[in-house]
Amino acid sequence: MKIDVRNLSKRFGSFVALKNVNLDIASGELLALLGPSGSGKTTLLRIIAGLDWADTGDVLFAGESAARLDVRKRHVGFVFQHYALFRHMTVFENVAFGLRVKPRRERKPEHEIVKRVKKLLEFVHIEGFADRYPDQLSGGQRQRVALARALAIEPNVLLLDEPFGALDAKVRKSLRRWLRDLHGELNVTSVLVTHDQEEALEVADRVVVMGNGKIEQVGSPEEIYNEPANSFVFDFIGESVKLPVRIENGGIWIGSRRLATNDELPSTGPARLFVRPHDLTFGEVSEAPLQGSVRSVRRIGALSFADVRLDCGGGDDFLVEASLPPETSVSPGDLVGLTPRRYRIYEDGAAESLTSASL
Amino acid sequence: MASLSNTLRFREPSVIPGFGLTFGLTLTWLSVIVLIPLAALILYASRVGFDQFIAILTATRTLNALKLSFGIAFAAAIFNVIFGLIVAWALTRYEFPGRRIADAIVDIPFALPTAVAGIALATLYSPQGWIGQFLAPLGIQVTFTPLGILVALIFVGIPFVVRTVQPVLKDLDPELEFAAATLGATRWQVIRKVIAPTLLPAILTGFALAFARAVGEYGSVIFIAGNLPNISEIAPLLIVIRLEEFRYADATAIAVIMLFVAFIMLLIINRLQRWTEARG
C-alpha cells in the first residue's frame, strides 16, 4: 500500500522530534529511515503505525487520511527491537494471536488458523519450535517469530523498529540478507528504522536520511553514498575527513597550498572540505595540496593503511587514515603528500555543497 | 576424591559462600519461632483423644465459627484482589497529584494497631456513623453482623494485594500492549490475553497473603463483629473464649483444625501459582 506523509510535526515538551516532514512511500518498496538517535526516525515510524500522534500533519494510507484510524484498524505489522513477544504463549500461539483476536464474524475457523500459522512458521524457518516458549529461543529466532506474528495479519505495511539492534553482528548480517529475500518474495510495503548505515544501504530500495527531525536526503543507497546532498549526510554516511579551507581569489586554499579546481569560485571565506579517506591518493610532497607526516602503517590482509597527520595551517592537526597503493611503501616519520580525488566543499554554516570535484 | 561424584550430596556445589551459616540460621529460626510452637500445639491436641476431638469440632458453635472465619476471609480476599488490582493499576499507570501520598496510604493497614482500626470502622459503620447513616435507611446493617467482619478483613488485607501486584505491573513492558494493539486486539482482549496472564502469579500470591492474614485476624474483627455465637463469632475469638473458660482441650482442637485447613488452602494456592508460572 502507498503511504504518504504530509507536513508532519511533533514536539515532546521543548524537544522538536519532527519538523514538517513530507515523504512518499511507494507501494511494495523497502524503505529505510536512517539517522542518529534523536533524529526523529522512530517517532515517524510510530506515527505511521498509529502508536503516537502528530501535532500537525497527516498520514495517508492509499490516499486516505489515517489520522482518525485507530492502531487496531490500520493493519500494520510492527516489529519491535526487543521482540515484544508474549512470554506466556508458545511460539504457535504468538503467531496465531492476530488471527484469534479478530471479531467473530471475520475470524477464520480453527483448522485454517492452524494451517496459516504452520505456513508462516515454515516461511520464517522456525517450524520446529512451534511448542516452545519465547524464553527458550535465541534472539534471532525470537525476531523471526515476531516477524511471523506481524505477517500473520496480512499487513498493509510492515514497520520494523531497529529489528536487528539487539542481535550480535553475525546473526544481524544473516537476518539482514534474509529480510531482503523475504521482501523480494512478499513485496509488502516495508519501512525499516535503523541507525546502522550499513544495514540501511544493504537492505533498502530507498534510504531516507534523517537528522534533527528533518529529512536530509532521500535516494537510492548509491545516491546517498556517492552524492550526499549536504554536509550532514556526507558526515553521517561512511567515513569522512573534514578539513578547514579558505576560498579566496577564485581558488580553494588549504594552508598556503591551492587545490586544483575546474570552476572559478565566486565566494570568499572559510569553508570545509569533505573527502572520503579512500579518495585520498598519495603524491609528491611538493605538488600535493595536502601534506603531512606518517604516524603509523597498518596492513590488513591485502590492503595497507597509513595514519597521516595533516598540517592544514593555522596550527590545527588532523589525523587521516588513507589507503596506500600496492606499490608504495612508507614508514612512520616520512613526509607524504595527499591529493583528494573526489571531494565536496561546504561553506561554513551552509548545508548545500558549494562545489564538488571528481578528478 | 574419586567417590566425590558418586556420593549423594546434601547440596550442589556452589561458588556462593555462606550456605552453612544461612541454612543453620534458617533451621534455628524456623524451629524456635514456628515449628516448636506448632508441634507443641499438635502434641497437646493429641492428648485430647479422638472421640472428644471430633465432638469439639462438630459442635454447632465451633462449626459455625470456622465456617464464618474461612468463608468471610475468602470473600474478603476475593474482594481485595479485584479492588487491589484497580488500586495498583491506578498507582502505577497514571501520574496524578497526590499519587505518592495515595501510595503511602496503602500501607497504613500494616502499621495501624488492628484494635484501632476495628473501633474506627465500628464507629463509622454504626447506624449513627458517617457511613452507616446512609446504609441504615437501605436496610443494610454493617456493625455487629458478618458484613462488619467482611469490612474489617478487607481493611487489613488490601495492602497485600497492592504490594504484590504493583512491582509486576510496573515491569510490564508497554511494548507488549502496543504489539497486541497493532495485531488488532481490543483493549479488553489486551487486558484478558496479555496483561492478566502476566499478572496471575502475583495476583495469586496477593490473594494467598490477604487470605492468610484475614483467617488469623482478631483485633479489628472483635470490635465490629458483635461476636454473637453462631452468627458473628469468628474462630480465633472462640479460641480465646475457650481459654478464658479454662477449656484448653477445646481451644487447642479448634486451633489445630484452623492450622490444618489454612495449610491445605495455602498449599493449593501455591500449587496454582507454580502452575501459572511454569507456563511462562
XYZ file of C-alpha atoms in Angstrom:
639
model
C 0.000 0.000 0.000
C 1.135 3.504 -0.831
C 1.720 5.720 2.183
C 2.070 9.488 2.073
C 3.356 11.507 4.976
C 2.197 15.108 4.822
C 3.662 18.034 6.805
C 4.145 16.035 9.985
C 5.345 17.889 13.053
C 5.732 16.570 16.571
C 7.162 18.009 19.782
C 7.869 16.349 23.103
C 7.855 19.280 25.519
C 10.501 21.625 24.214
C 12.177 18.938 22.100
C 11.203 19.035 18.445
C 11.057 15.449 17.217
C 9.732 16.110 13.709
C 9.751 19.336 11.714
C 7.330 19.456 8.813
C 8.235 16.079 7.352
C 6.978 15.054 3.915
C 7.584 11.607 2.497
C 6.011 9.387 -0.150
C 6.398 5.663 0.361
C 5.729 3.691 -2.814
C 3.679 0.532 -2.712
C 5.834 -2.557 -2.306
C 9.124 -0.835 -1.650
C 11.508 -1.393 1.244
C 12.367 1.987 2.662
C 14.952 2.618 5.357
C 14.753 5.542 7.768
C 18.362 6.154 8.711
C 19.654 8.619 11.233
C 21.435 9.096 14.529
C 19.477 8.760 17.776
C 17.201 11.720 18.339
C 16.755 12.299 14.616
C 13.023 11.529 14.772
C 13.072 8.309 12.764
C 11.379 6.153 15.410
C 8.806 8.878 16.130
C 7.935 8.987 12.427
C 7.560 5.203 12.347
C 5.337 5.191 15.434
C 3.119 7.902 13.982
C 2.718 5.865 10.777
C 1.804 2.846 12.935
C -0.704 4.818 14.986
C 1.191 4.289 18.247
C 1.902 8.004 18.507
C 0.160 11.133 17.330
C 1.452 14.075 15.343
C 0.822 17.655 16.478
C 0.109 18.700 12.901
C 0.087 16.973 9.537
C -1.389 13.754 8.261
C -0.540 10.241 7.142
C -2.383 8.935 4.081
C -2.894 5.202 3.595
C -3.579 4.650 -0.120
C -4.652 8.289 -0.367
C -6.995 8.185 2.633
C -6.265 10.028 5.841
C -5.363 7.659 8.649
C -5.315 10.349 11.337
C -8.573 9.159 12.864
C -7.832 5.484 12.277
C -7.125 3.536 15.473
C -3.954 1.444 15.569
C -6.107 -1.709 15.504
C -7.731 -0.697 12.245
C -4.572 0.274 10.392
C -3.400 -3.277 9.743
C 0.244 -2.506 10.265
C 2.701 -5.232 11.118
C 5.059 -3.828 13.721
C 8.339 -5.493 14.683
C 9.961 -4.172 17.864
C 13.655 -4.049 18.683
C 13.138 -6.166 21.794
C 10.691 -8.551 20.063
C 7.739 -7.838 22.426
C 6.698 -11.495 22.284
C 4.049 -12.760 24.691
C 6.065 -14.805 27.183
C 3.158 -16.860 28.475
C 2.270 -18.103 24.980
C 4.005 -20.665 22.804
C 5.562 -19.652 19.505
C 2.479 -21.031 17.778
C 0.082 -19.006 19.934
C 2.169 -15.872 19.485
C 1.890 -16.114 15.711
C -1.797 -17.028 15.925
C -2.592 -14.078 18.206
C -3.544 -11.649 15.442
C -5.828 -14.277 13.867
C -7.535 -15.185 17.139
C -8.378 -11.669 18.323
C -10.374 -10.859 15.203
C -14.104 -10.215 15.650
C -16.064 -13.446 15.484
C -17.523 -12.921 12.033
C -14.096 -12.177 10.495
C -12.301 -14.943 12.365
C -11.206 -17.972 10.390
C -12.119 -21.469 11.566
C -9.563 -23.150 13.808
C -8.190 -25.530 11.167
C -7.467 -22.617 8.829
C -5.699 -20.705 11.590
C -3.543 -23.781 12.290
C -2.736 -24.105 8.610
C -1.820 -20.465 8.214
C 0.375 -20.358 11.328
C 2.203 -23.518 10.244
C 2.845 -21.977 6.844
C 4.188 -18.790 8.398
C 6.460 -20.716 10.765
C 7.833 -22.618 7.786
C 8.267 -19.369 5.937
C 10.477 -17.896 8.662
C 12.261 -21.253 9.219
C 11.170 -21.935 12.802
C 8.660 -24.714 12.128
C 10.387 -26.973 14.674
C 9.852 -24.554 17.566
C 6.066 -24.173 17.497
C 5.557 -25.549 21.019
C 8.378 -23.677 22.675
C 8.067 -20.534 24.737
C 9.897 -17.342 23.681
C 12.312 -17.655 26.627
C 13.582 -20.921 25.136
C 14.638 -19.300 21.841
C 17.720 -17.360 20.753
C 17.462 -13.681 19.859
C 17.480 -14.339 16.126
C 14.739 -16.962 16.453
C 12.631 -14.634 18.580
C 12.821 -11.905 15.975
C 11.735 -14.399 13.318
C 8.724 -15.274 15.473
C 7.961 -11.569 15.896
C 8.103 -11.142 12.136
C 5.850 -14.146 11.512
C 3.408 -12.748 14.074
C 3.369 -9.379 12.294
C 2.914 -11.035 8.887
C 0.039 -13.198 10.124
C -2.446 -10.341 9.903
C -1.508 -9.731 6.228
C -0.467 -6.179 6.996
C -0.862 -3.243 4.616
C 2.582 -2.184 5.642
C 5.376 -3.782 7.646
C 7.113 -1.452 10.096
C 10.408 -2.552 11.626
C 11.903 -0.555 14.504
C 15.615 -1.388 14.750
C 14.690 -5.047 14.343
C 18.256 -6.341 14.474
C 19.564 -3.874 17.046
C 19.635 -6.355 19.931
C 21.355 -9.149 17.993
C 25.026 -9.932 17.627
C 26.883 -8.964 14.477
C 26.854 -12.334 12.756
C 23.150 -13.040 13.267
C 22.377 -9.469 12.278
C 24.143 -9.908 8.974
C 22.381 -13.131 8.070
C 18.965 -11.800 9.106
C 19.562 -8.708 7.001
C 20.029 -10.793 3.849
C 17.093 -12.934 4.834
C 14.852 -9.871 5.247
C 15.940 -8.662 1.801
C 14.982 -12.027 0.238
C 11.759 -12.185 2.207
C 10.750 -8.749 0.987
C 11.523 -9.838 -2.550
C 9.053 -12.694 -2.138
C 6.273 -10.834 -0.325
C 6.537 -7.367 -1.798
C 4.767 -5.871 1.174
C 5.455 -2.162 1.664
C 8.064 -2.050 4.404
C 9.668 0.690 6.454
C 12.824 -0.129 8.392
C 14.193 2.183 11.070
C 17.892 1.861 11.753
C 20.889 3.837 12.916
C 23.183 1.355 11.192
C 24.080 2.790 7.792
C 25.492 -0.494 6.542
C 22.121 -2.120 7.263
C 20.177 0.648 5.507
C 22.431 0.743 2.465
C 22.469 -3.037 2.079
C 18.794 -3.825 2.605
C 16.718 -0.899 1.387
C 15.455 0.082 -2.058
C 15.460 3.681 -0.956
C 17.083 5.336 2.025
C 15.770 8.357 3.905
C 18.487 10.076 5.907
C 17.081 11.969 8.871
C 18.736 14.435 11.211
C 17.273 16.696 13.914
C 13.686 15.948 12.973
C 14.142 16.736 9.296
C 14.610 14.639 6.189
C 18.081 15.421 4.903
C 18.065 13.290 1.781
C 16.002 10.644 0.050
C 17.598 8.444 -2.542
C 18.893 5.061 -3.579
C 21.768 3.680 -1.482
C 24.191 4.609 -4.302
C 22.907 8.177 -4.491
C 23.134 8.600 -0.745
C 26.708 7.386 -0.664
C 28.030 8.945 -3.857
C 26.025 12.131 -3.995
C 25.390 13.243 -0.431
C 23.022 16.183 -0.621
C 24.613 18.109 2.221
C 27.337 18.109 4.809
C 25.149 16.257 7.348
C 24.662 13.304 5.007
C 28.294 13.299 3.927
C 29.366 13.290 7.535
C 26.854 10.679 8.686
C 27.263 8.178 5.845
C 30.566 6.371 5.573
C 33.933 7.606 6.698
C 34.755 11.199 6.065
C 37.553 13.651 6.662
C 36.678 17.272 7.321
C 39.367 19.868 6.692
C 39.176 23.624 7.096
C 39.868 25.518 3.850
C 39.604 29.085 2.599
C 38.056 30.214 -0.649
C 39.974 33.186 -1.934
C 40.811 34.625 -5.335
C 38.669 32.075 -7.094
C 40.512 29.117 -5.654
C 40.448 26.717 -2.713
C 43.321 27.097 -0.299
C 44.490 24.628 2.267
C 47.032 26.478 4.323
C 49.259 28.057 1.692
C 48.594 25.446 -0.991
C 45.997 25.654 -3.698
C 43.656 22.833 -4.605
C 43.203 22.355 -8.324
C 39.636 23.237 -9.336
C 37.775 23.297 -12.596
C 35.461 26.217 -11.946
C 36.057 29.698 -10.766
C 34.609 30.187 -7.303
C 32.843 33.445 -6.542
C 32.602 33.269 -2.800
C 35.298 34.191 -0.386
C 35.769 32.962 3.150
C 36.282 29.952 5.340
C 34.764 26.638 4.238
C 35.167 22.958 4.882
C 36.432 20.252 2.575
C 34.806 16.815 2.897
C 36.616 13.824 1.469
C 36.365 10.060 1.917
C 39.635 8.524 3.179
C 39.756 6.133 0.236
C 39.566 9.098 -2.149
C 42.894 10.413 -0.958
C 45.864 9.452 -3.163
C 49.492 9.660 -2.253
C 51.606 12.022 -4.288
C 54.706 14.173 -4.349
C 55.164 16.253 -1.218
C 55.985 19.329 -3.240
C 52.970 19.136 -5.548
C 50.142 17.681 -3.499
C 47.711 20.123 -1.876
C 47.836 18.280 1.423
C 50.933 17.260 3.263
C 51.653 15.519 6.476
C 53.771 13.030 8.298
C 53.100 9.322 8.565
C 52.339 8.243 12.111
C 51.835 4.531 11.629
C 51.280 1.971 8.914
C 48.880 -0.974 9.189
C 48.443 -3.893 6.882
C 45.025 -5.596 6.950
C 45.049 -8.518 4.575
C 45.832 -7.255 1.088
C 45.339 -3.601 1.966
C 47.646 -1.168 3.692
C 46.593 1.937 5.539
C 48.624 4.837 6.807
C 47.646 7.240 9.529
C 48.818 10.614 8.326
C 48.938 13.709 10.466
C 47.989 16.594 8.190
C 49.171 20.131 8.679
C 46.466 22.433 7.336
C 47.973 25.637 8.566
C 46.700 27.623 11.492
C 48.253 25.167 13.906
C 45.459 22.567 13.640
C 46.416 18.948 13.142
C 44.186 16.329 11.553
C 44.747 12.614 11.682
C 43.635 10.913 8.468
C 43.561 7.254 7.579
C 44.476 6.860 3.903
C 44.776 3.655 1.922
C 48.156 3.037 0.400
C 48.524 1.985 -3.246
C 50.030 -1.516 -3.504
C 53.440 -0.438 -4.861
C 54.118 2.397 -2.442
C 55.783 1.822 0.834
C 56.056 4.423 3.540
C 57.307 4.205 7.048
C 56.439 6.198 10.167
C 58.025 9.628 10.146
C 58.011 10.040 6.344
C 56.655 13.246 4.883
C 53.998 12.497 2.278
C 51.680 14.442 0.013
C 47.968 13.655 -0.383
C 45.609 14.682 -3.169
C 41.825 14.412 -2.780
C 40.459 12.788 -5.930
C 36.787 13.311 -5.110
C 35.668 15.888 -2.613
C 32.989 18.386 -1.731
C 33.309 21.883 -0.375
C 30.723 23.261 2.023
C 30.727 26.866 3.135
C 30.825 27.222 6.897
C 27.303 27.154 8.265
C 25.774 26.253 4.895
C 24.477 22.736 4.252
C 24.489 22.830 0.456
C 27.627 21.923 -1.386
C 29.477 24.859 -2.923
C 31.400 22.757 -5.356
C 32.453 19.197 -5.852
C 35.015 17.502 -7.979
C 35.978 14.127 -9.279
C 39.458 14.180 -10.675
C 38.286 -37.860 45.874
C 37.059 -40.399 43.362
C 33.965 -41.101 45.398
C 33.001 -37.431 45.402
C 30.967 -37.600 42.230
C 29.167 -40.785 43.213
C 28.020 -39.969 46.709
C 24.641 -38.425 47.224
C 25.282 -34.920 48.364
C 23.077 -32.779 50.571
C 23.627 -29.773 48.344
C 25.025 -28.982 44.934
C 28.434 -27.269 44.947
C 28.134 -23.515 44.512
C 30.525 -20.580 44.409
C 28.198 -18.535 46.606
C 29.559 -18.861 50.164
C 27.591 -18.882 53.400
C 25.420 -21.949 52.929
C 26.255 -23.454 56.298
C 25.600 -20.229 58.164
C 22.343 -19.275 56.434
C 20.954 -22.798 56.438
C 21.739 -23.174 60.127
C 20.117 -19.851 60.987
C 17.078 -20.702 58.864
C 16.578 -24.002 60.659
C 17.078 -22.463 64.101
C 14.744 -19.570 63.387
C 12.082 -21.782 61.874
C 12.311 -24.186 64.803
C 12.186 -21.643 67.612
C 9.574 -19.350 66.134
C 7.377 -21.618 64.038
C 7.935 -25.363 64.248
C 8.305 -25.923 68.019
C 5.195 -23.896 68.994
C 3.175 -25.630 66.292
C 4.472 -29.030 67.345
C 3.562 -28.273 70.949
C 0.079 -27.357 69.809
C -0.379 -30.619 67.931
C 1.143 -32.585 70.791
C -1.284 -31.044 73.241
C -4.218 -31.665 70.897
C -3.200 -35.325 70.529
C -3.811 -35.811 74.255
C -7.436 -34.893 73.771
C -8.448 -38.217 72.348
C -10.086 -38.817 69.015
C -13.729 -39.005 70.096
C -13.522 -35.854 72.137
C -11.658 -34.109 69.326
C -14.457 -34.920 66.876
C -17.068 -33.899 69.413
C -15.438 -30.489 69.885
C -15.148 -29.907 66.147
C -18.647 -30.960 65.275
C -20.217 -28.795 67.945
C -22.507 -26.296 66.210
C -20.775 -23.303 67.676
C -17.320 -24.471 66.508
C -18.512 -25.342 63.035
C -20.262 -22.005 62.636
C -17.197 -20.114 63.841
C -14.915 -21.999 61.415
C -17.309 -21.527 58.500
C -17.568 -17.846 59.266
C -13.800 -17.360 59.618
C -12.816 -19.147 56.421
C -15.834 -18.040 54.382
C -15.529 -14.348 55.141
C -11.727 -14.447 54.840
C -12.143 -15.971 51.389
C -14.718 -13.384 50.354
C -12.546 -10.559 51.658
C -9.519 -11.908 49.748
C -11.558 -12.089 46.522
C -12.776 -8.543 47.035
C -9.222 -7.399 47.790
C -7.887 -8.986 44.612
C -10.333 -7.012 42.483
C -10.061 -3.759 44.393
C -6.308 -4.130 44.988
C -5.711 -4.673 41.263
C -7.539 -1.444 40.462
C -5.564 0.461 43.108
C -2.252 -0.990 41.873
C -3.207 -0.156 38.287
C -4.076 3.451 39.135
C -0.896 3.913 41.183
C 1.450 2.517 38.503
C -0.189 3.532 35.250
C -1.180 7.132 35.850
C 0.586 10.245 37.038
C -1.736 12.384 39.190
C -1.388 14.884 42.007
C -1.104 13.132 45.341
C -0.057 9.804 43.822
C 2.817 9.384 46.284
C 0.560 10.134 49.221
C -2.043 7.642 47.974
C 0.777 5.135 47.551
C 1.844 5.634 51.169
C -1.730 5.380 52.476
C -1.976 1.851 51.057
C 0.463 0.650 53.735
C -1.442 2.108 56.685
C -3.386 -1.097 57.471
C 0.021 -2.742 58.002
C 1.022 -0.238 60.649
C -2.201 0.676 62.427
C -2.989 -1.349 65.577
C -5.835 -3.549 64.437
C -7.921 -2.694 67.515
C -7.799 0.968 66.467
C -8.941 0.005 63.004
C -11.772 -2.106 64.443
C -13.033 0.678 66.694
C -12.784 3.259 63.883
C -14.655 1.029 61.442
C -17.289 0.157 64.042
C -17.869 3.865 64.707
C -18.023 4.764 61.014
C -20.371 1.960 60.046
C -22.675 2.043 63.065
C -26.201 3.224 62.169
C -25.328 6.670 63.570
C -21.828 6.759 61.977
C -20.702 8.777 58.972
C -21.106 5.905 56.546
C -23.595 3.777 58.476
C -26.254 6.529 58.488
C -26.574 6.227 54.709
C -26.678 2.436 54.804
C -29.230 2.143 57.594
C -32.172 3.530 55.521
C -31.355 0.923 52.861
C -31.757 -1.771 55.478
C -28.066 -2.567 55.497
C -26.678 -3.214 58.950
C -22.896 -3.480 58.954
C -21.812 -3.391 62.582
C -22.438 -6.477 64.740
C -23.108 -8.631 61.628
C -20.908 -10.831 59.388
C -20.865 -7.873 56.966
C -18.893 -5.932 59.567
C -16.339 -8.752 59.704
C -16.004 -8.520 55.916
C -15.331 -4.768 56.108
C -12.637 -5.294 58.751
C -10.960 -8.129 56.838
C -10.954 -6.121 53.602
C -9.255 -3.328 55.510
C -6.428 -5.485 56.849
C -5.891 -7.417 53.596
C -5.777 -4.741 50.906
C -2.070 -3.807 51.125
C -1.025 -7.416 50.455
C -2.601 -7.482 47.018
C -1.498 -3.967 46.054
C 2.093 -4.539 47.122
C 2.487 -7.876 45.342
C 0.864 -6.800 42.060
C 2.379 -3.328 41.844
C 6.011 -4.253 41.026
C 4.944 -6.761 38.363
C 2.639 -4.222 36.796
C 5.430 -1.665 36.825
C 7.771 -4.034 34.988
C 5.183 -4.904 32.361
C 6.665 -3.793 29.053
C 4.297 -1.312 27.345
C 5.552 -2.656 24.016
C 3.606 -5.862 24.703
C 0.402 -3.852 24.744
C 1.446 -1.910 21.643
C 2.235 -5.159 19.837
C -1.148 -6.623 20.769
C -2.900 -3.457 19.588
C -1.150 -3.476 16.197
C -2.262 -7.088 15.811
C -5.860 -5.940 16.151
C -6.614 -6.776 19.783
C -9.218 -4.624 21.534
C -8.374 -3.067 24.879
C -10.375 -5.761 26.657
C -8.566 -8.500 24.732
C -5.210 -6.939 25.645
C -6.157 -6.990 29.332
C -7.537 -10.516 29.198
C -4.954 -12.196 26.967
C -1.757 -10.254 27.625
C -1.849 -8.386 30.935
C -3.873 -10.781 33.114
C -1.777 -13.918 32.409
C 1.387 -11.969 33.221
C -0.067 -10.733 36.500
C -1.681 -14.022 37.533
C 1.168 -15.413 39.697
C 1.413 -12.098 41.564
C -2.367 -11.952 41.970
C -2.375 -15.455 43.457
C 0.402 -14.528 45.873
C -1.505 -11.419 46.920
C -4.662 -13.485 47.348
C -2.872 -16.070 49.490
C -1.331 -13.421 51.739
C -4.571 -11.463 52.123
C -6.483 -14.672 52.816
C -3.977 -15.959 55.374
C -3.944 -12.616 57.136
C -7.745 -12.475 57.194
C -8.121 -16.002 58.641
C -5.887 -15.118 61.577
C -7.218 -11.590 62.129
C -8.569 -10.965 65.607
C -8.120 -7.407 66.878
C -10.138 -5.424 64.371
C -12.897 -8.004 63.955
C -13.970 -8.348 67.584
C -14.812 -4.635 67.816
C -17.102 -4.577 64.793
C -18.489 -8.126 64.706
C -20.742 -8.084 67.778
C -19.475 -11.613 68.491
C -22.833 -13.352 68.684
C -22.262 -17.118 68.938
C -23.219 -18.918 65.711
C -23.797 -15.612 63.863
C -20.808 -13.317 64.084
C -18.303 -15.151 66.231
C -15.010 -15.889 64.485
C -12.882 -18.945 65.250
C -9.907 -17.043 66.772
C -12.334 -15.407 69.211
C -13.840 -18.767 70.103
C -10.346 -19.997 70.933
C -9.821 -17.074 73.293
C -13.230 -17.667 74.901
C -12.416 -21.346 75.482
C -9.079 -20.389 77.012
C -10.787 -17.976 79.402
C -13.110 -20.808 80.385
C -10.038 -22.983 81.039
C -11.282 -25.426 78.356
C -7.761 -25.860 76.945
C -8.636 -29.023 75.034
C -11.347 -27.214 73.090
C -9.046 -24.265 72.341
C -6.244 -26.468 71.014
C -8.590 -28.622 68.947
C -10.008 -25.581 67.171
C -6.507 -24.164 66.710
C -5.253 -27.416 65.183
C -8.095 -27.637 62.728
C -7.614 -23.981 61.707
C -3.935 -24.677 61.193
C -4.730 -27.704 59.062
C -7.325 -26.026 56.839
C -5.166 -22.938 56.337
C -2.193 -25.098 55.443
C -4.171 -27.064 52.862
C -5.570 -23.902 51.272
C -2.178 -22.196 51.079
C -0.702 -25.358 49.589
C -3.352 -25.375 46.864
C -2.751 -21.691 46.073
C 0.968 -22.349 45.988
C 0.437 -25.179 43.510
C -1.770 -22.982 41.323
C 0.889 -20.335 41.373
C 3.605 -22.760 40.306
C 1.398 -23.936 37.502
C 0.797 -20.411 36.162
C 4.485 -19.585 36.399
C 5.593 -22.760 34.650
C 3.710 -21.747 31.558
C 5.780 -18.571 31.190
